[in-house]
mmCIF file of N, CA and C in Angstrom:
data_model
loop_
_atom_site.group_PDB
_atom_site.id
_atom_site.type_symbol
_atom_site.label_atom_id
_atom_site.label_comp_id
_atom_site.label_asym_id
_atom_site.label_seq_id
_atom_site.Cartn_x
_atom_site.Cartn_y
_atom_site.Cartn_z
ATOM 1 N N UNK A 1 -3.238 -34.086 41.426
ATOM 2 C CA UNK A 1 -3.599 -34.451 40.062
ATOM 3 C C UNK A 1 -4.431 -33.350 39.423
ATOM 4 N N UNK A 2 -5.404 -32.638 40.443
ATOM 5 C CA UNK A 2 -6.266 -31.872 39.788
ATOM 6 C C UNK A 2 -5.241 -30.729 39.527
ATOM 7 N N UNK A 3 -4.195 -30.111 40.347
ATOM 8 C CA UNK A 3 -3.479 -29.047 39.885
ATOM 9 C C UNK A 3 -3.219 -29.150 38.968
ATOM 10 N N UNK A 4 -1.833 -30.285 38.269
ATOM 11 C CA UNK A 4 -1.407 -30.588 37.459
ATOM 12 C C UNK A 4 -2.323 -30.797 35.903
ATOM 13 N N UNK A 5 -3.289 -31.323 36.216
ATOM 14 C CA UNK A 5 -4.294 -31.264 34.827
ATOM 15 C C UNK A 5 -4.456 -29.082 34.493
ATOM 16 N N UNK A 6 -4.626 -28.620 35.548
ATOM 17 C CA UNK A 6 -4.779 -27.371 35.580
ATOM 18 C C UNK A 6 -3.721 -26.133 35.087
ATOM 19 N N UNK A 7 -2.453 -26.789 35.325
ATOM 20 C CA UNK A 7 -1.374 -25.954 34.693
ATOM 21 C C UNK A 7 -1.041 -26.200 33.258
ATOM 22 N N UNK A 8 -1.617 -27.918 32.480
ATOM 23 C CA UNK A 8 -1.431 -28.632 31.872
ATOM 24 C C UNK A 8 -2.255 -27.323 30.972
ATOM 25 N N UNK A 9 -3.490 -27.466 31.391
ATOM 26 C CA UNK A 9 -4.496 -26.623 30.152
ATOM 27 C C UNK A 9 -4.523 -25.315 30.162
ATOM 28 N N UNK A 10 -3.657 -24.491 30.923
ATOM 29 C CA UNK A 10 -2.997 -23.078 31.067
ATOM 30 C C UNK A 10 -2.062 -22.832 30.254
ATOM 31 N N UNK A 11 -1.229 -23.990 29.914
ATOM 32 C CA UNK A 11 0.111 -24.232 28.802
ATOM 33 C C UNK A 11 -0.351 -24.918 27.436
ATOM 34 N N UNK A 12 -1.362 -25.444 27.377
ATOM 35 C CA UNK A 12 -1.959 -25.376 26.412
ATOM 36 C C UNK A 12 -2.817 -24.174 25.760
ATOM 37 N N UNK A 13 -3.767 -23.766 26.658
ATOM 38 C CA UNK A 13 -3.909 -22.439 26.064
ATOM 39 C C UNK A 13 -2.961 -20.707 25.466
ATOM 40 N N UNK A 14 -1.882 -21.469 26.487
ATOM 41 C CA UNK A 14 -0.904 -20.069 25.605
ATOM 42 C C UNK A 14 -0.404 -20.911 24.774
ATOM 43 N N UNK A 15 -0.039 -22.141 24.478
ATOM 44 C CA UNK A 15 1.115 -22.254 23.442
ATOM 45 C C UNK A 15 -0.606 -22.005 22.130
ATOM 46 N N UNK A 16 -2.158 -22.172 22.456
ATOM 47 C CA UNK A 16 -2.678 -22.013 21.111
ATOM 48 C C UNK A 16 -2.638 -20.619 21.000
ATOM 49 N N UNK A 17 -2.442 -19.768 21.513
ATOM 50 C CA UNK A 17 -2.793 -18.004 22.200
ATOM 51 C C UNK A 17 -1.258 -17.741 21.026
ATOM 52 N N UNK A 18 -0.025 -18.297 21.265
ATOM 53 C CA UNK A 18 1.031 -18.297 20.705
ATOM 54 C C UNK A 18 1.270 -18.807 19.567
ATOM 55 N N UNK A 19 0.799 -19.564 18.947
ATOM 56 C CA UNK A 19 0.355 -20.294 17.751
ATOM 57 C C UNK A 19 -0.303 -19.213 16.481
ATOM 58 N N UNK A 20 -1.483 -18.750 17.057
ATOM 59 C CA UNK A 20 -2.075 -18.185 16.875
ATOM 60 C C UNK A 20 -1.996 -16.391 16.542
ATOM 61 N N UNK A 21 -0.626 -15.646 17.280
ATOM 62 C CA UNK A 21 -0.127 -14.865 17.059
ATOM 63 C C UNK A 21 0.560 -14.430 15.732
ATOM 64 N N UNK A 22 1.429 -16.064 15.748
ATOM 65 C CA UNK A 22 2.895 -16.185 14.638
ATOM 66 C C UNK A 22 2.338 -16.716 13.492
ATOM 67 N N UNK A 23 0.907 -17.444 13.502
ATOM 68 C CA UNK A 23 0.070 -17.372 12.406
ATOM 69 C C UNK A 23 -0.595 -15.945 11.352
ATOM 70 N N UNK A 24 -0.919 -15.125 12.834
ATOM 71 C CA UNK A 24 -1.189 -13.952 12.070
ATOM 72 C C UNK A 24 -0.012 -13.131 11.573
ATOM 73 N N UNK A 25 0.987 -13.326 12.397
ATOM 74 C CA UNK A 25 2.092 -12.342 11.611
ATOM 75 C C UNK A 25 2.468 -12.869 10.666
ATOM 76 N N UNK A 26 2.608 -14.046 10.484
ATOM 77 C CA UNK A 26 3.076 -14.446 9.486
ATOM 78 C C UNK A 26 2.062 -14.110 7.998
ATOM 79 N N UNK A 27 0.501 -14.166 8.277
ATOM 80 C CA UNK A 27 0.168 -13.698 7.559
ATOM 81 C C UNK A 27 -0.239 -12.020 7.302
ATOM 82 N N UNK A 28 0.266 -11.107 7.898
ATOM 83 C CA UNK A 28 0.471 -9.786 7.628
ATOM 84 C C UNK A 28 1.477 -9.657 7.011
ATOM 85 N N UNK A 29 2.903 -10.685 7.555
ATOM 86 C CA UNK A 29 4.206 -9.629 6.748
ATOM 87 C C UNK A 29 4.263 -10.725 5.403
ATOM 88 N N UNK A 30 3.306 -11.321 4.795
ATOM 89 C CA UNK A 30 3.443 -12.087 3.512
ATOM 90 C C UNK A 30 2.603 -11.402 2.678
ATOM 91 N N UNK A 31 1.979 -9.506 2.899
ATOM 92 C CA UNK A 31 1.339 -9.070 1.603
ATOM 93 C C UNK A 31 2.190 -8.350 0.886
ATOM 94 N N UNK A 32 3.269 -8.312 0.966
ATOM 95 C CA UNK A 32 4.492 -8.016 0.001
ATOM 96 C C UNK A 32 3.820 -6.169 -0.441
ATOM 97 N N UNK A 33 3.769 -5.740 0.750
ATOM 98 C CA UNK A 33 3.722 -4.380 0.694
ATOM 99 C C UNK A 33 4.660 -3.870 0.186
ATOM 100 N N UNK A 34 4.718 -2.565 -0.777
ATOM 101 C CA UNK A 34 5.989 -2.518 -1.546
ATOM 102 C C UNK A 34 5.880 -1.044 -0.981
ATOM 103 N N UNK A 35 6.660 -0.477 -0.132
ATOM 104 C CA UNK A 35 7.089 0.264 0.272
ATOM 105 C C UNK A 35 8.166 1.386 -0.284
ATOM 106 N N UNK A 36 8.101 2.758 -0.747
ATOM 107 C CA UNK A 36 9.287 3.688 -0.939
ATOM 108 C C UNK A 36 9.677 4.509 0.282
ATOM 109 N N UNK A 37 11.037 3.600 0.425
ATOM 110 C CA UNK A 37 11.385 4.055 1.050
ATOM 111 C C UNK A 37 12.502 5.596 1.248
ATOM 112 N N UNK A 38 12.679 5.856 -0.183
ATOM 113 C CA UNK A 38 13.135 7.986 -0.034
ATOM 114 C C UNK A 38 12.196 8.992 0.486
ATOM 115 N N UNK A 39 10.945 8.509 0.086
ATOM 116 C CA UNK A 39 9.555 9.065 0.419
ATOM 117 C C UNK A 39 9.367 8.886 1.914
ATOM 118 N N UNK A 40 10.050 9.814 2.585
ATOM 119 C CA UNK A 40 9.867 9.463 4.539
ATOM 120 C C UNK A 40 9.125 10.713 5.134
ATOM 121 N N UNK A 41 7.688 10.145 5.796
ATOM 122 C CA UNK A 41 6.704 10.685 5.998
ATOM 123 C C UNK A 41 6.109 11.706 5.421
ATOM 124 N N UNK A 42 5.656 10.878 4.195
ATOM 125 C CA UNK A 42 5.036 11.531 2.911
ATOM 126 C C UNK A 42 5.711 12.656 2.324
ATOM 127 N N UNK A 43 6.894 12.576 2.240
ATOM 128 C CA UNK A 43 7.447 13.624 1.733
ATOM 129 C C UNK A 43 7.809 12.932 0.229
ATOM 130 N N UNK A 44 6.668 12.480 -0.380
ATOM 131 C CA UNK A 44 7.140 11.915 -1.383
ATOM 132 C C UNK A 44 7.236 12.764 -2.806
ATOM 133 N N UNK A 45 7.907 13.020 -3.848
ATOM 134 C CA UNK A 45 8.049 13.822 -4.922
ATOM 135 C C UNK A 45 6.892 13.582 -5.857
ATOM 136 N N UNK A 46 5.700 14.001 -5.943
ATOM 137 C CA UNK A 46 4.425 13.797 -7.072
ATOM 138 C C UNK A 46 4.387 14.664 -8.082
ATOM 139 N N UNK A 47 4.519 14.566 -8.882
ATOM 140 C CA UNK A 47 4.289 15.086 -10.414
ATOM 141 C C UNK A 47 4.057 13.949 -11.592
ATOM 142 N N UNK A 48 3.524 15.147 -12.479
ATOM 143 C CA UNK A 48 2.770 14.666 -13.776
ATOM 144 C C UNK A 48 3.841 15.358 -14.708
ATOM 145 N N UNK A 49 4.001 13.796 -15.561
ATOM 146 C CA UNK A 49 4.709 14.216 -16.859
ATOM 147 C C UNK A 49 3.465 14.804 -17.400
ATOM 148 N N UNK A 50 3.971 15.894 -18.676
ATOM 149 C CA UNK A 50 3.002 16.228 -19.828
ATOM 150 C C UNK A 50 3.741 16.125 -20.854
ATOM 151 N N UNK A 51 2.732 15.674 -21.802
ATOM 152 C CA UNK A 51 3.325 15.511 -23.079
ATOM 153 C C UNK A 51 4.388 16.595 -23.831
ATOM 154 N N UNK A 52 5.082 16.519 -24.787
ATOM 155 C CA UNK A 52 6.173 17.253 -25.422
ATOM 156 C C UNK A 52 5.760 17.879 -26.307
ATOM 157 N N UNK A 53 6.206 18.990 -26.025
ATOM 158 C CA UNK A 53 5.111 20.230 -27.242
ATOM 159 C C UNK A 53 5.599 20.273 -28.829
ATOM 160 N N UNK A 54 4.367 20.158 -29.187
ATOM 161 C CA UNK A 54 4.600 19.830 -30.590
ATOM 162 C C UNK A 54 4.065 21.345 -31.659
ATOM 163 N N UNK A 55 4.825 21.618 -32.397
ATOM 164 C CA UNK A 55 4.793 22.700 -33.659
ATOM 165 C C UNK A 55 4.929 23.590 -32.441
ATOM 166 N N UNK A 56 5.736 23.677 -31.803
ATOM 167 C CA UNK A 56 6.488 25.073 -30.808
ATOM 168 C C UNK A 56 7.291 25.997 -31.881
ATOM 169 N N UNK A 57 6.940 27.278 -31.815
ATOM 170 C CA UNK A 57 8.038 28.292 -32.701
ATOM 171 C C UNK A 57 8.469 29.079 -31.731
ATOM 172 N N UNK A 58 9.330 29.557 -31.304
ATOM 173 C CA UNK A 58 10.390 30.777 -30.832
ATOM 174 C C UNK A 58 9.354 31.862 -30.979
ATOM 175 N N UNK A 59 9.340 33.090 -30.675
ATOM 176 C CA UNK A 59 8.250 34.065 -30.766
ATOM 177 C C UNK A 59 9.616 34.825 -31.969
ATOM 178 N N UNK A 60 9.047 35.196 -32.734
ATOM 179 C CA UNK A 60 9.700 36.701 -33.750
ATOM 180 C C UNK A 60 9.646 37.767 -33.620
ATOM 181 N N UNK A 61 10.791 38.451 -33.780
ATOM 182 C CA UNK A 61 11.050 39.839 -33.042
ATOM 183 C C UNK A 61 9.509 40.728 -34.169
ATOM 184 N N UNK A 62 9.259 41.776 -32.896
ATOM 185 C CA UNK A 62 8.539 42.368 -33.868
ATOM 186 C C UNK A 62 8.628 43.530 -34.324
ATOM 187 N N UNK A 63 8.209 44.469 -35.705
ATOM 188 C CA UNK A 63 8.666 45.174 -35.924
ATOM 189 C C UNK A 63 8.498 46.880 -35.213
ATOM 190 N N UNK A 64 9.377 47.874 -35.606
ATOM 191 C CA UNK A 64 9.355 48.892 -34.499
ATOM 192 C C UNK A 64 7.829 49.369 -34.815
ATOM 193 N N UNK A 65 7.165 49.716 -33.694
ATOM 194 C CA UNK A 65 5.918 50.270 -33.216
ATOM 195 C C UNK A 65 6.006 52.114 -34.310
ATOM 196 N N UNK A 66 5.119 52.235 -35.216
ATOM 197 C CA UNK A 66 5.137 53.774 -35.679
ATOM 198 C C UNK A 66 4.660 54.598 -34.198
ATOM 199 N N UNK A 67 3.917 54.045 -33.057
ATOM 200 C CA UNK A 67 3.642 54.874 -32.320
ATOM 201 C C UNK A 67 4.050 54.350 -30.997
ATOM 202 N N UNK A 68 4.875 55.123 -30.191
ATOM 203 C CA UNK A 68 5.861 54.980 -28.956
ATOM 204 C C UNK A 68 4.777 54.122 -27.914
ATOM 205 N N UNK A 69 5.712 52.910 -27.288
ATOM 206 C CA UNK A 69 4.639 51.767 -26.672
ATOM 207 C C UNK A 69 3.545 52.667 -25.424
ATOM 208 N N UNK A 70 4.482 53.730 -25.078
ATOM 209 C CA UNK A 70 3.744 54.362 -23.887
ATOM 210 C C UNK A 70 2.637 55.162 -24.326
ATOM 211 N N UNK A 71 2.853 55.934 -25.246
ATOM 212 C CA UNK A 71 1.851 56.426 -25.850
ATOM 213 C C UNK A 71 0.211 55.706 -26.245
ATOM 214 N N UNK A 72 0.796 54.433 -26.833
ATOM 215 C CA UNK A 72 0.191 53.605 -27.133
ATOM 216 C C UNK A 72 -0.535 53.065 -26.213
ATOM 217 N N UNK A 73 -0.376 52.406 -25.120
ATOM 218 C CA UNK A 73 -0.876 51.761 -23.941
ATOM 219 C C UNK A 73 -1.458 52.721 -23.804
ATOM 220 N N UNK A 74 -1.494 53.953 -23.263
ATOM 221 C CA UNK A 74 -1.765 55.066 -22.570
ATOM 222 C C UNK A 74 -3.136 55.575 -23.189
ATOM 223 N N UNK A 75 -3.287 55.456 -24.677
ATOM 224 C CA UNK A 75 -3.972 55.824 -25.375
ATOM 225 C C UNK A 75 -5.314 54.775 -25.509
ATOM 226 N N UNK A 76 -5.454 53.750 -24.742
ATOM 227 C CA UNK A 76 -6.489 53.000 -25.236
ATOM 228 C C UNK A 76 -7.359 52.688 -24.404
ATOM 229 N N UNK A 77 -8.728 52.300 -24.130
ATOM 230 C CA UNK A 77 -9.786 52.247 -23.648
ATOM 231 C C UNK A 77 -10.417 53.632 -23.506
ATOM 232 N N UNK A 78 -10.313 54.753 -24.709
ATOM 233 C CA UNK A 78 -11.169 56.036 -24.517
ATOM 234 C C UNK A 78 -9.927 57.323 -24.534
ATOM 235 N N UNK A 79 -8.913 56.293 -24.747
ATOM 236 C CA UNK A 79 -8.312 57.737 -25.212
ATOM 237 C C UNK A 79 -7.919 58.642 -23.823
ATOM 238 N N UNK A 80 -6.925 58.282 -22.620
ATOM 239 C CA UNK A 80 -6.708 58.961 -21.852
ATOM 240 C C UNK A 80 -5.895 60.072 -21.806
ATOM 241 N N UNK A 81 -4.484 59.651 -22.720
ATOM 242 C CA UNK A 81 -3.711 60.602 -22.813
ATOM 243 C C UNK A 81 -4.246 61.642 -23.602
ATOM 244 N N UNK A 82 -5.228 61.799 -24.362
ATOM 245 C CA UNK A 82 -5.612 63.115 -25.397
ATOM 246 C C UNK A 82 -6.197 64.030 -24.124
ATOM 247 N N UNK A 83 -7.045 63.491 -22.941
ATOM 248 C CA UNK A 83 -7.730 64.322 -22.372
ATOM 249 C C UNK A 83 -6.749 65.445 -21.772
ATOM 250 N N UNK A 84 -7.232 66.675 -21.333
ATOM 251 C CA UNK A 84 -6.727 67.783 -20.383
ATOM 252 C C UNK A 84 -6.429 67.346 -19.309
ATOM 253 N N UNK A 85 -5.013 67.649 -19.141
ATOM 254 C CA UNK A 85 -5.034 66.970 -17.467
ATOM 255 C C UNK A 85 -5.550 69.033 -16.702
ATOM 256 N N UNK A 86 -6.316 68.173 -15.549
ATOM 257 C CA UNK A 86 -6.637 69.448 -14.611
ATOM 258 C C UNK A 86 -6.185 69.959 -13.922
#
């Protein structure tokens, strides 16, 4: 009798041990995690829209330079090309 009471409350404790499991899963897979799934191991695509550019103009051709662009470049912060080369 004493066994039998003894296996009795061994099978009671797993079926609460088991109870108690399918309670919690049940409440983990009910937070309606919303998952993307294309995004596989963080390879997910992130970007930012930006707004649409507004009063955009085309750039306008500009007119010919009286002094040759190289010359020009060449010539500024002190005037390199005037110096003597050595």
């Amino acid at each position: 009798n004493n066994n039998s009471s003894a296996t009795s409350s061994m099978a009671e404790a797993a079926a609460q041990r088991l109870a108690r499991k399918q309670k919690k899963r049940r409440q983990n897979s009910s937070k309606n995690v919303t998952i993307d799934r294309r995004a596989s191991k963080g390879r997910k695509i992130r970007y930012v829209v930006h707004d649409k550019l507004v009063h955009f103009t085309f750039p306008t051709s500009r007119p010919i330079p009286t002094i040759p662009e190289d010359d020009w470049f060449r010539s500024l912060f002190g005037g390199i090309a005037n110096r003597p080369k050595k």
